[in-house]
Structure formats: C-alpha cells, structure tokens
XYZ file of C-alpha atoms in Angstrom:
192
model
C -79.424 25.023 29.545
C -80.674 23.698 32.806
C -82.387 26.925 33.594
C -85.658 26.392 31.792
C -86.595 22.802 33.536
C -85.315 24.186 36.998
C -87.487 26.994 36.748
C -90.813 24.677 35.206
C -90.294 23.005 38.692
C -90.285 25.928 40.751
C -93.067 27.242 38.890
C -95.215 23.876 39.560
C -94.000 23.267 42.882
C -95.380 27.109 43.456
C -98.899 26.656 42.115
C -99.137 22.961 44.216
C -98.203 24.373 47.140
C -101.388 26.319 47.350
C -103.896 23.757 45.357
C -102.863 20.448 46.687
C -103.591 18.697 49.930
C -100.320 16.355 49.143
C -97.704 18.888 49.413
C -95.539 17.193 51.079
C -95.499 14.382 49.111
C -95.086 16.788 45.636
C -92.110 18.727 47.547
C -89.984 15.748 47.719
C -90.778 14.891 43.986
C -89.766 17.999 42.832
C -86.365 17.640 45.405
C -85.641 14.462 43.611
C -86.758 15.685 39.766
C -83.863 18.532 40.680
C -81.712 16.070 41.723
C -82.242 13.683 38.592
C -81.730 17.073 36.321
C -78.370 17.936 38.139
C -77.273 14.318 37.927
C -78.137 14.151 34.218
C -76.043 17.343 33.526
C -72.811 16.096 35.391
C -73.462 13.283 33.281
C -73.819 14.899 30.371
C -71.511 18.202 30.031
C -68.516 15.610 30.672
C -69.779 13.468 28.081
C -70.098 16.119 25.239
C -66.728 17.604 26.025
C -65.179 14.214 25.509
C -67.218 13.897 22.230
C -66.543 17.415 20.763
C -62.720 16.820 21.774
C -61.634 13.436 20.304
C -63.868 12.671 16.992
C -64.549 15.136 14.175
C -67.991 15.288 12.659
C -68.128 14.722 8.682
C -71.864 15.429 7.499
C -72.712 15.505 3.289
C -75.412 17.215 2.312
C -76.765 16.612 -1.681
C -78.094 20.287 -3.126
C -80.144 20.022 -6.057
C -81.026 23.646 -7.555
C -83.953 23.758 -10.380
C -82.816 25.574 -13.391
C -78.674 25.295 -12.628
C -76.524 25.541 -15.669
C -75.098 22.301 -16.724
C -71.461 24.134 -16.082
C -71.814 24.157 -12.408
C -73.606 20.567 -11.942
C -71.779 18.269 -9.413
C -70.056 21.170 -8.344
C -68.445 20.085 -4.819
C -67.831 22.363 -2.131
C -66.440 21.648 1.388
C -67.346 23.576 4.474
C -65.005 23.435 7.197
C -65.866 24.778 10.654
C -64.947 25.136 14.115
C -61.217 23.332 14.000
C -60.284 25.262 16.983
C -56.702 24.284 17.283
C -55.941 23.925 21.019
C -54.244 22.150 23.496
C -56.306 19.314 23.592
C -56.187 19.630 19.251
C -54.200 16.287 18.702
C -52.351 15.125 15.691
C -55.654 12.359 15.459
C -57.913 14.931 15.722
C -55.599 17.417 12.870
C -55.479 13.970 10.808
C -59.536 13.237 10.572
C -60.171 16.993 9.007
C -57.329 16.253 6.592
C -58.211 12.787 5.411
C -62.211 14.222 5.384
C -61.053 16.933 2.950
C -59.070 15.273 0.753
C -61.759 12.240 0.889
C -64.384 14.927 -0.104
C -61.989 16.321 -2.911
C -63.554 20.345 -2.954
C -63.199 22.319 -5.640
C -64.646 25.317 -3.176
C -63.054 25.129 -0.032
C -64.541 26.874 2.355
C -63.713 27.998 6.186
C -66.062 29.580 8.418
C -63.511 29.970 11.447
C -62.537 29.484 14.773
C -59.230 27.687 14.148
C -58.014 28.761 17.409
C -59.879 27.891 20.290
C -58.589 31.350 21.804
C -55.345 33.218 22.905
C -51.653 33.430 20.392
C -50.292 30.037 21.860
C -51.545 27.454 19.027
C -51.550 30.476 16.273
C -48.473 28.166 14.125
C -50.683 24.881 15.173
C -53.282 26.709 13.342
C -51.607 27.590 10.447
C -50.276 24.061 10.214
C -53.802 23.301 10.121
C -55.193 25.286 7.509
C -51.980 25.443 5.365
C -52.792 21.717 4.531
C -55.789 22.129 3.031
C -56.731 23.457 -0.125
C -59.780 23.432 -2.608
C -58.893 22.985 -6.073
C -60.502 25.902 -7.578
C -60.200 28.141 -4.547
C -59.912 28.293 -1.111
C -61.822 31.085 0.929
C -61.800 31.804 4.496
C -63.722 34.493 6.841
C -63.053 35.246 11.000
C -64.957 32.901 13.732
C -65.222 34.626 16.706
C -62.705 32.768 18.610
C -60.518 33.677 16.048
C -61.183 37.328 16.572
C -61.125 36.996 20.365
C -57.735 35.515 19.766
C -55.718 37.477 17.161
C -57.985 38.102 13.603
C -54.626 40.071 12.024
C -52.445 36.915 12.492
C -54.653 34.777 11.536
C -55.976 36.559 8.248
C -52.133 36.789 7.246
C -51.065 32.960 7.440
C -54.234 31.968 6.197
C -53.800 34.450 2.719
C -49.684 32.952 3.441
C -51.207 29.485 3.208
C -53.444 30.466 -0.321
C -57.114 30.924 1.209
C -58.683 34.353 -0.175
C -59.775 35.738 3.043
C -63.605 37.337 2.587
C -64.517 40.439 5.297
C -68.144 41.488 4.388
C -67.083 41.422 0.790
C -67.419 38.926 -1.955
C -65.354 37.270 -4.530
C -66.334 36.243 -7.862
C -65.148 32.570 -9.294
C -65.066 30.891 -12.215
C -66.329 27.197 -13.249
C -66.450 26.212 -16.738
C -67.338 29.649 -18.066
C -69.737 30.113 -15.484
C -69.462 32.770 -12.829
C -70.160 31.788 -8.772
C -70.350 34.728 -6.508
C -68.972 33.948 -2.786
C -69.686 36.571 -0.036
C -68.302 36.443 3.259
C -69.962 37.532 5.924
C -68.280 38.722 9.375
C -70.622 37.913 11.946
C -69.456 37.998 15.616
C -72.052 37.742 18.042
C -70.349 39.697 20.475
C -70.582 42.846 18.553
C-alpha cells in the first residue's frame, strides 16, 4: 500500500531535480517524507493487526425495499464474515461473534467464509465455531478463500454436520410467511 506515495516522491523528486535551483534542499525533503511514510507504516501494520486480532466488528445496516410484501417486512438477516479461526482466535474473540448473533437474533443466517485462517490445525476450532450458531429459519454458508486454501471438503461437511445448507454457485429457495426468498451463493475465489 506504500507503493503509490513512494513512487509520487520519486516521480517529484525526478522532475525537481531538473527544474529547481534548490535541489538539494528538495532531496532531503523527500529523504525525510520517505522516512515519515516508513515510520507511519511500522506504526501502523502493527496497529491494525492488533485491532483485526482482539475485537470483532458488529455493523447494522437498515434495508428498506419499495414495493416489499408485507410477509417479508422486518425480515432480519445476519451476515457473518471472515471468523478465521486461528491460533491467535481466542475464546473472547469466539464469545463476541456468539453474543453478536444471538443479540441480532437472524432468521437468515448467513456465512460468507474464511473460518479458518489457513492449514487443517484449527479445522474442529472451526466447527466449534460455526456449530454454535444458527439462524432460525435457515442457516446458509458458501467457501472463503482461506477456507479453500485450507481444506473446502472438511469444511463443507461439518458445516452441513452443524445444520448450515452449504450454497456452491447454486441457490436455495426459502420460505417466510408464504412468501418465497431466493438465496444464491456465489463461489468467488480470487485466486482462480
């Protein structure tokens, strides 16, 4: 990410080294602008690792839709994301997703992956996890790309185990008070 303002001050230190009388002065600028940059980053990447590590985000997001059937109003969905069970996954961190669900009460549970960070050592961790949580009209689930990195056949098979309909590039049709709600799930790794 550092790439892009490194690079705007070699480009500018480039085009004042032939237009300015002050060179000198504008070469140890730049020197201490890439200094300030590095500084900020071993600043910040320690920072955000800490962050993403030990607290678990909870956003809500209110959807009104013009024209939706009185059946499906206040229809609450979850979206979990991103759990990625590993060995610095604590039991606080396990704890927070579980008290945010159950706070949130979903009737449509959903999972977009990456339970496991990577690798088959947290794979029951995982499961743990996931088994836990349930939506009370369904639960579905499709494959992060961690998760596929890691082991997507052992991780498809606790998660149907634990009661999550697990969606590759296919769909699944639900009902809520007599009115039908379509869920597709998409498998989408980037790598491929």
């Amino acid at each position: 990410e550092l790439t892009a303002p490194f690079l705007l001050l070699d480009v500018a230190a480039f085009f004042i080294r032939f237009g300015s009388l002050r060179f000198e002065h504008w070469r140890r600028v730049f020197a201490y602008g890439r200094i300030i940059l590095a500084a900020a980053a071993m600043l910040y990447v320690p920072t955000r690792v800490l962050i993403d590590t030990a607290w678990v985000q909870n956003s809500t997001v209110d959807v009104r839709l013009k024209n939706l059937p009185g059946e499906l109003q206040d229809f609450r969905i979850t979206l979990v994301g991103d759990i990625q069970v590993d060995r610095y996954t604590g039991e606080s961190e396990v704890a927070q997703v579980h008290r945010i669900v159950r706070e949130q009460t979903p009737e449509l549970l959903l999972s977009s992956g990456d339970v496991v960070t990577g690798g088959t050592d947290y794979l029951v961790a995982a499961e743990h996890v996931m088994c836990r949580m349930k939506g009370s009209l369904a639960s579905i689930a499709v494959m992060g790309d961690h998760d596929q990195w890691s082991a997507p056949d052992v991780i498809r098979a606790f998660q149907v185990r634990c009661g999550w309909t697990f969606l590759e590039n296919e769909h699944t049709l639900l009902t809520r008070n007599d009115k039908s709600v379509l869920v597709t799930g998409i498998t989408h790794i980037y790598s491929q």
